[in-house]
Amino acid sequence: MNRSSTWITKAAAVFTKDLRCELRTRYSLTTLAMFAFTTLVVVSFSVGQGGLSPRVQAALFWIIVFFSAMSSLAGAFVKEEDTGTAQTLRLYASAPVVYAGKLLFNMLLLFLLSLLVTPLYIIFMNITQVNWAILAAVIALGVVGLAGATTIIGAIVAQAGVRGALLAVLSFPVLLPLLVLAINGTTAAFDMSGWTNAIDSIRLLAAYGVIMITASSVLFEFIWNG
Amino acid sequence: MVRTLLQFGLFLLLAAVICFSFITPAPQQQIGEASRIFYYHIPMAWVTVLAYLINLIYSIRYLKTRAVLDDWRALWSAEIGTVFCLLATLSGAIFAKVTWGVYWNWSEPRMLSIFMLLLIYGAYLSLRAALANPERKGLLSAVYAIFAFPAVPFFVFVFPRITESLHPAESVLDKNLEMQMSGPVLWIFLLSLFCFTALFFWIFSLGNRLQRLRLAVNGGA
């Protein structure tokens, strides 16, 4: 077996291990779903019956996604520290491999979250016209960027004593560009203004994801191995 | 002896800046007297960015050297930077109220970028407060400082491009701010910039000396 294929196999193994643990307890998934569902209901209950501009609708959507993501994205690393399995994982694979596995797992969680939230949001908020192609592109790239930026911060937070709100505090400055771009893109999807308005945001979202994942994979080494 | 002379010189120069900034005619006629704040506001914003860059340099160095002093320098420059960042944000808000009629304007990239720095400094310092082990503290906060950095150029260079298509009227605001920098205005401004930079490095080196002495007393490196 050559070197690159072991690399991918090991990352896939880390990912499958996390997925299997998750399917046994369903802790992250349920927390994420319930958190998203609660905020969604509160928002639509209070302001959902129409009259909101596409920009406000887009902003509320990303606020729901952001805070839901903050509720459980640190989990992947916190769990390893809590159960004392981090050391074994260090023996098994090098830092970039562990990072890749955890990143994939976080992406999957966020992808499932957006699959749950998006249709419910559109139904509850009574949004009648949606440019689905733009919305799908913005959400997909937004999820990649969100996972790319928060996975490494999750690893930092897992090593700090107090965890509670630290992930949100540390993530917010880093995620602010992503939120601005995603809200811009989603506005274009909701007000049917077409690709010309959305394409800049979509390109920059892609660039953001690439920068975050590259920077993380370099810096993760220092966090993981000390 | 040399140090005392330099400190006294800085005192004289800063005093000169303060005097000249008030006795010369206001730098921008449309805004009037309030535009004198520009002699202080821009240098403060500059020191904020400078402090963050120094924090970044020592954070990168710490990852290589793992020297306690490098971690201290990163922290100390972040602490000074936070103070200047708060001052720059406040004076900026006052300046905005006088020139544009509002304290805060989210579509102004300079306001956004200074706000970003405030958020990053805040997050950096709260991360340090949350960590107990000094080595982990230095390492994790250095990684965070480096990781948060790309968000700053985004708001300075990229953000104005994507918002202009949405708010074309806002670019008019920039024209109000343009100053004809010539003659005495330019000289006072450059002198003020120099003094603030020197002040920053003075505070910075004082803290470093103090920390070195502390380490020597406690039997550290």
CSV table of N, CA and C in Angstrom, one decimal, chain B residues 113-211:
chain,number,residue,atom,x,y,z
B,113,SER,N,-13.1,47.1,10.1
B,113,SER,CA,-11.9,46.4,10.3
B,113,SER,C,-11.4,46.7,11.7
B,114,ILE,N,-11.6,47.9,12.2
B,114,ILE,CA,-11.2,48.2,13.6
B,114,ILE,C,-12.0,47.4,14.6
B,115,PHE,N,-13.3,47.2,14.3
B,115,PHE,CA,-14.2,46.4,15.1
B,115,PHE,C,-13.7,45.0,15.1
B,116,MET,N,-13.3,44.5,13.9
B,116,MET,CA,-12.8,43.1,13.8
B,116,MET,C,-11.6,42.9,14.8
B,117,LEU,N,-10.7,43.9,14.7
B,117,LEU,CA,-9.5,43.8,15.6
B,117,LEU,C,-9.9,43.7,17.1
B,118,LEU,N,-10.9,44.6,17.4
B,118,LEU,CA,-11.4,44.6,18.8
B,118,LEU,C,-11.9,43.2,19.2
B,119,LEU,N,-12.7,42.6,18.3
B,119,LEU,CA,-13.2,41.2,18.5
B,119,LEU,C,-12.1,40.2,18.7
B,120,ILE,N,-11.1,40.3,17.8
B,120,ILE,CA,-10.0,39.3,17.8
B,120,ILE,C,-9.2,39.4,19.1
B,121,TYR,N,-8.9,40.7,19.5
B,121,TYR,CA,-8.2,40.9,20.7
B,121,TYR,C,-9.0,40.4,21.9
B,122,GLY,N,-10.3,40.7,21.9
B,122,GLY,CA,-11.1,40.2,23.0
B,122,GLY,C,-11.1,38.7,23.1
B,123,ALA,N,-11.3,38.1,21.9
B,123,ALA,CA,-11.3,36.6,21.9
B,123,ALA,C,-10.0,36.0,22.4
B,124,TYR,N,-8.9,36.7,21.9
B,124,TYR,CA,-7.5,36.2,22.2
B,124,TYR,C,-7.3,36.3,23.7
B,125,LEU,N,-7.7,37.4,24.3
B,125,LEU,CA,-7.5,37.6,25.8
B,125,LEU,C,-8.4,36.7,26.6
B,126,SER,N,-9.6,36.4,26.1
B,126,SER,CA,-10.5,35.5,26.9
B,126,SER,C,-10.0,34.1,26.7
B,127,LEU,N,-9.4,33.7,25.6
B,127,LEU,CA,-8.8,32.4,25.5
B,127,LEU,C,-7.7,32.2,26.5
B,128,ARG,N,-6.9,33.2,26.6
B,128,ARG,CA,-5.8,33.2,27.5
B,128,ARG,C,-6.3,33.0,29.0
B,129,ALA,N,-7.4,33.7,29.3
B,129,ALA,CA,-7.9,33.7,30.6
B,129,ALA,C,-8.5,32.3,30.9
B,130,ALA,N,-8.9,31.6,29.8
B,130,ALA,CA,-9.6,30.3,30.1
B,130,ALA,C,-8.6,29.2,30.2
B,131,LEU,N,-7.3,29.4,29.9
B,131,LEU,CA,-6.3,28.3,29.9
B,131,LEU,C,-5.5,28.5,31.2
B,132,ALA,N,-5.2,27.3,31.8
B,132,ALA,CA,-4.4,27.4,33.1
B,132,ALA,C,-3.0,27.1,32.9
B,133,ASN,N,-2.6,26.0,32.2
B,133,ASN,CA,-1.3,25.6,31.9
B,133,ASN,C,-0.5,26.7,31.1
B,134,PRO,N,0.6,27.3,31.6
B,134,PRO,CA,1.3,28.3,30.8
B,134,PRO,C,1.7,27.9,29.4
B,135,GLU,N,2.2,26.7,29.3
B,135,GLU,CA,2.7,26.3,28.0
B,135,GLU,C,1.5,26.1,27.0
B,136,ARG,N,0.4,25.5,27.4
B,136,ARG,CA,-0.7,25.4,26.6
B,136,ARG,C,-1.3,26.7,26.2
B,137,LYS,N,-1.2,27.6,27.2
B,137,LYS,CA,-1.7,29.0,27.0
B,137,LYS,C,-1.0,29.7,25.9
B,138,GLY,N,0.3,29.6,26.0
B,138,GLY,CA,1.1,30.3,24.9
B,138,GLY,C,0.9,29.7,23.6
B,139,LEU,N,0.9,28.3,23.6
B,139,LEU,CA,0.8,27.6,22.3
B,139,LEU,C,-0.6,27.8,21.6
B,140,LEU,N,-1.7,27.6,22.4
B,140,LEU,CA,-3.0,27.7,21.8
B,140,LEU,C,-3.3,29.2,21.4
B,141,SER,N,-2.9,30.1,22.3
B,141,SER,CA,-3.3,31.5,21.9
B,141,SER,C,-2.4,32.0,20.7
B,142,ALA,N,-1.2,31.4,20.6
B,142,ALA,CA,-0.4,31.8,19.4
B,142,ALA,C,-1.1,31.2,18.1
B,143,VAL,N,-1.5,30.0,18.2
B,143,VAL,CA,-2.2,29.4,17.0
B,143,VAL,C,-3.5,30.2,16.7
B,144,TYR,N,-4.2,30.6,17.7
B,144,TYR,CA,-5.4,31.4,17.5
B,144,TYR,C,-5.1,32.7,16.8
B,145,ALA,N,-4.1,33.4,17.3
B,145,ALA,CA,-3.7,34.7,16.8
B,145,ALA,C,-3.4,34.6,15.3
B,146,ILE,N,-2.6,33.6,14.9
B,146,ILE,CA,-2.3,33.4,13.5
B,146,ILE,C,-3.5,33.0,12.7
B,147,PHE,N,-4.4,32.2,13.3
B,147,PHE,CA,-5.5,31.7,12.5
B,147,PHE,C,-6.5,32.8,12.3
B,148,ALA,N,-6.7,33.7,13.3
B,148,ALA,CA,-7.7,34.8,13.1
B,148,ALA,C,-7.2,35.9,12.2
B,149,PHE,N,-5.9,35.9,11.8
B,149,PHE,CA,-5.4,37.0,11.1
B,149,PHE,C,-6.1,37.2,9.7
B,150,PRO,N,-6.3,36.1,8.9
B,150,PRO,CA,-6.8,36.3,7.5
B,150,PRO,C,-8.2,37.1,7.5
B,151,ALA,N,-8.9,37.1,8.6
B,151,ALA,CA,-10.2,37.8,8.6
B,151,ALA,C,-10.0,39.4,8.5
B,152,VAL,N,-8.8,39.8,8.9
B,152,VAL,CA,-8.6,41.3,9.0
B,152,VAL,C,-8.5,41.9,7.5
B,153,PRO,N,-7.5,41.3,6.7
B,153,PRO,CA,-7.4,41.9,5.4
B,153,PRO,C,-8.7,41.7,4.6
B,154,PHE,N,-9.5,40.7,4.9
B,154,PHE,CA,-10.8,40.6,4.2
B,154,PHE,C,-11.6,41.8,4.3
B,155,PHE,N,-11.7,42.4,5.5
B,155,PHE,CA,-12.6,43.6,5.7
B,155,PHE,C,-11.9,44.8,5.2
B,156,VAL,N,-10.6,44.8,5.1
B,156,VAL,CA,-9.9,46.0,4.5
B,156,VAL,C,-10.0,46.0,3.0
B,157,PHE,N,-9.7,44.9,2.4
B,157,PHE,CA,-9.6,44.9,0.9
B,157,PHE,C,-10.8,44.3,0.2
B,158,VAL,N,-11.4,43.2,0.7
B,158,VAL,CA,-12.4,42.5,-0.1
B,158,VAL,C,-13.8,43.1,0.2
B,159,PHE,N,-14.1,43.3,1.5
B,159,PHE,CA,-15.4,43.8,1.8
B,159,PHE,C,-15.9,45.0,1.1
B,160,PRO,N,-15.1,46.1,0.9
B,160,PRO,CA,-15.6,47.3,0.2
B,160,PRO,C,-16.0,46.9,-1.2
B,161,ARG,N,-15.4,45.9,-1.8
B,161,ARG,CA,-15.7,45.6,-3.2
B,161,ARG,C,-17.1,45.0,-3.3
B,162,ILE,N,-17.5,44.1,-2.3
B,162,ILE,CA,-18.8,43.5,-2.5
B,162,ILE,C,-19.9,44.3,-1.9
B,163,THR,N,-19.6,45.3,-1.1
B,163,THR,CA,-20.7,46.1,-0.6
B,163,THR,C,-21.0,47.3,-1.5
B,164,GLU,N,-20.1,47.7,-2.2
B,164,GLU,CA,-20.3,48.9,-3.1
B,164,GLU,C,-21.4,48.6,-4.1
B,165,SER,N,-21.5,47.4,-4.5
B,165,SER,CA,-22.6,47.1,-5.4
B,165,SER,C,-24.0,47.2,-4.8
B,166,LEU,N,-24.0,47.1,-3.4
B,166,LEU,CA,-25.3,47.2,-2.7
B,166,LEU,C,-25.6,48.6,-2.2
B,167,HIS,N,-24.5,49.3,-1.8
B,167,HIS,CA,-24.7,50.7,-1.3
B,167,HIS,C,-23.9,51.6,-2.1
B,168,PRO,N,-24.2,52.0,-3.3
B,168,PRO,CA,-23.4,52.9,-4.0
B,168,PRO,C,-23.2,54.3,-3.4
B,169,ALA,N,-24.3,54.7,-2.6
B,169,ALA,CA,-24.3,56.0,-2.1
B,169,ALA,C,-23.2,56.2,-1.0
B,170,GLU,N,-22.9,55.1,-0.3
B,170,GLU,CA,-22.0,55.2,0.8
B,170,GLU,C,-20.6,55.7,0.4
B,171,SER,N,-20.2,55.4,-0.8
B,171,SER,CA,-18.8,55.8,-1.2
B,171,SER,C,-18.6,57.4,-1.2
B,172,VAL,N,-19.8,58.1,-1.1
B,172,VAL,CA,-19.7,59.5,-1.0
B,172,VAL,C,-19.1,59.9,0.3
B,173,LEU,N,-19.3,59.1,1.3
B,173,LEU,CA,-18.8,59.4,2.7
B,173,LEU,C,-17.3,59.6,2.7
B,174,ASP,N,-16.7,58.8,1.8
B,174,ASP,CA,-15.2,58.8,1.8
B,174,ASP,C,-14.7,60.2,1.4
B,175,LYS,N,-15.4,60.8,0.5
B,175,LYS,CA,-14.9,62.1,0.0
B,175,LYS,C,-14.9,63.1,1.1
B,176,ASN,N,-15.9,63.1,2.0
B,176,ASN,CA,-15.8,64.0,3.1
B,176,ASN,C,-14.6,63.9,3.9
B,177,LEU,N,-14.1,62.7,4.0
B,177,LEU,CA,-13.0,62.4,4.9
B,177,LEU,C,-11.6,62.9,4.3
B,178,GLU,N,-11.6,63.0,3.0
B,178,GLU,CA,-10.3,63.3,2.3
B,178,GLU,C,-9.8,64.6,2.8
B,179,MET,N,-8.6,64.6,3.2
B,179,MET,CA,-8.0,65.8,3.7
B,179,MET,C,-6.9,66.3,2.8
B,180,GLN,N,-6.9,67.6,2.6
B,180,GLN,CA,-5.8,68.1,1.8
B,180,GLN,C,-4.6,68.2,2.7
B,181,MET,N,-3.7,67.1,2.7
B,181,MET,CA,-2.6,67.1,3.6
B,181,MET,C,-1.4,67.9,3.0
B,182,SER,N,-1.2,69.1,3.4
B,182,SER,CA,-0.1,69.8,2.9
B,182,SER,C,0.4,70.7,4.0
B,183,GLY,N,1.6,71.2,3.9
B,183,GLY,CA,2.2,72.2,4.8
B,183,GLY,C,2.1,71.7,6.2
B,184,PRO,N,1.7,72.6,7.1
B,184,PRO,CA,1.8,72.2,8.6
B,184,PRO,C,0.9,71.0,8.9
B,185,VAL,N,-0.2,70.8,8.3
B,185,VAL,CA,-1.1,69.7,8.6
B,185,VAL,C,-0.3,68.4,8.4
B,186,LEU,N,0.4,68.3,7.3
B,186,LEU,CA,1.1,67.1,7.1
B,186,LEU,C,2.2,66.9,8.1
B,187,TRP,N,2.9,68.0,8.4
B,187,TRP,CA,4.0,67.9,9.4
B,187,TRP,C,3.5,67.5,10.8
B,188,ILE,N,2.4,68.1,11.2
B,188,ILE,CA,1.9,67.7,12.6
B,188,ILE,C,1.5,66.3,12.6
B,189,PHE,N,0.8,65.9,11.5
B,189,PHE,CA,0.3,64.5,11.4
B,189,PHE,C,1.5,63.5,11.4
B,190,LEU,N,2.5,63.7,10.7
B,190,LEU,CA,3.6,62.8,10.6
B,190,LEU,C,4.3,62.8,12.0
B,191,LEU,N,4.4,63.9,12.6
B,191,LEU,CA,5.1,64.0,13.9
B,191,LEU,C,4.3,63.2,15.0
B,192,SER,N,2.9,63.4,14.9
B,192,SER,CA,2.0,62.7,15.8
B,192,SER,C,2.2,61.2,15.6
B,193,LEU,N,2.2,60.8,14.3
B,193,LEU,CA,2.3,59.3,14.0
B,193,LEU,C,3.6,58.8,14.6
B,194,PHE,N,4.7,59.6,14.4
B,194,PHE,CA,6.0,59.1,14.9
B,194,PHE,C,6.0,59.0,16.5
B,195,CYS,N,5.3,60.0,17.1
B,195,CYS,CA,5.3,60.0,18.6
B,195,CYS,C,4.5,58.8,19.1
B,196,PHE,N,3.3,58.6,18.5
B,196,PHE,CA,2.5,57.5,18.9
B,196,PHE,C,3.3,56.1,18.8
B,197,THR,N,4.0,56.0,17.6
B,197,THR,CA,4.7,54.8,17.4
B,197,THR,C,5.8,54.6,18.5
B,198,ALA,N,6.5,55.7,18.7
B,198,ALA,CA,7.6,55.7,19.7
B,198,ALA,C,7.0,55.4,21.1
B,199,LEU,N,5.9,56.0,21.4
B,199,LEU,CA,5.2,55.7,22.7
B,199,LEU,C,4.9,54.3,22.8
B,200,PHE,N,4.4,53.7,21.8
B,200,PHE,CA,4.0,52.2,21.8
B,200,PHE,C,5.3,51.4,22.1
B,201,PHE,N,6.4,51.7,21.4
B,201,PHE,CA,7.6,50.9,21.6
B,201,PHE,C,8.1,51.1,23.0
B,202,TRP,N,8.0,52.3,23.5
B,202,TRP,CA,8.4,52.6,24.9
B,202,TRP,C,7.7,51.7,25.9
B,203,ILE,N,6.3,51.8,25.8
B,203,ILE,CA,5.5,51.0,26.7
B,203,ILE,C,5.8,49.5,26.6
B,204,PHE,N,6.0,49.1,25.3
B,204,PHE,CA,6.3,47.7,25.0
B,204,PHE,C,7.6,47.3,25.6
B,205,SER,N,8.6,48.1,25.5
B,205,SER,CA,9.9,47.7,26.1
B,205,SER,C,9.9,47.7,27.6
B,206,LEU,N,9.1,48.7,28.2
B,206,LEU,CA,9.0,48.7,29.6
B,206,LEU,C,8.4,47.4,30.2
B,207,GLY,N,7.4,46.9,29.5
B,207,GLY,CA,6.8,45.7,30.0
B,207,GLY,C,7.7,44.5,29.8
B,208,ASN,N,8.5,44.5,28.7
B,208,ASN,CA,9.4,43.4,28.5
B,208,ASN,C,10.5,43.4,29.5
B,209,ARG,N,11.0,44.6,29.9
B,209,ARG,CA,12.1,44.7,30.9
B,209,ARG,C,11.5,44.2,32.2
B,210,LEU,N,10.3,44.6,32.6
B,210,LEU,CA,9.7,44.2,33.8
B,210,LEU,C,9.6,42.7,33.9
B,211,GLN,N,9.1,42.1,32.7
B,211,GLN,CA,8.9,40.6,32.7
B,211,GLN,C,10.3,39.9,32.8
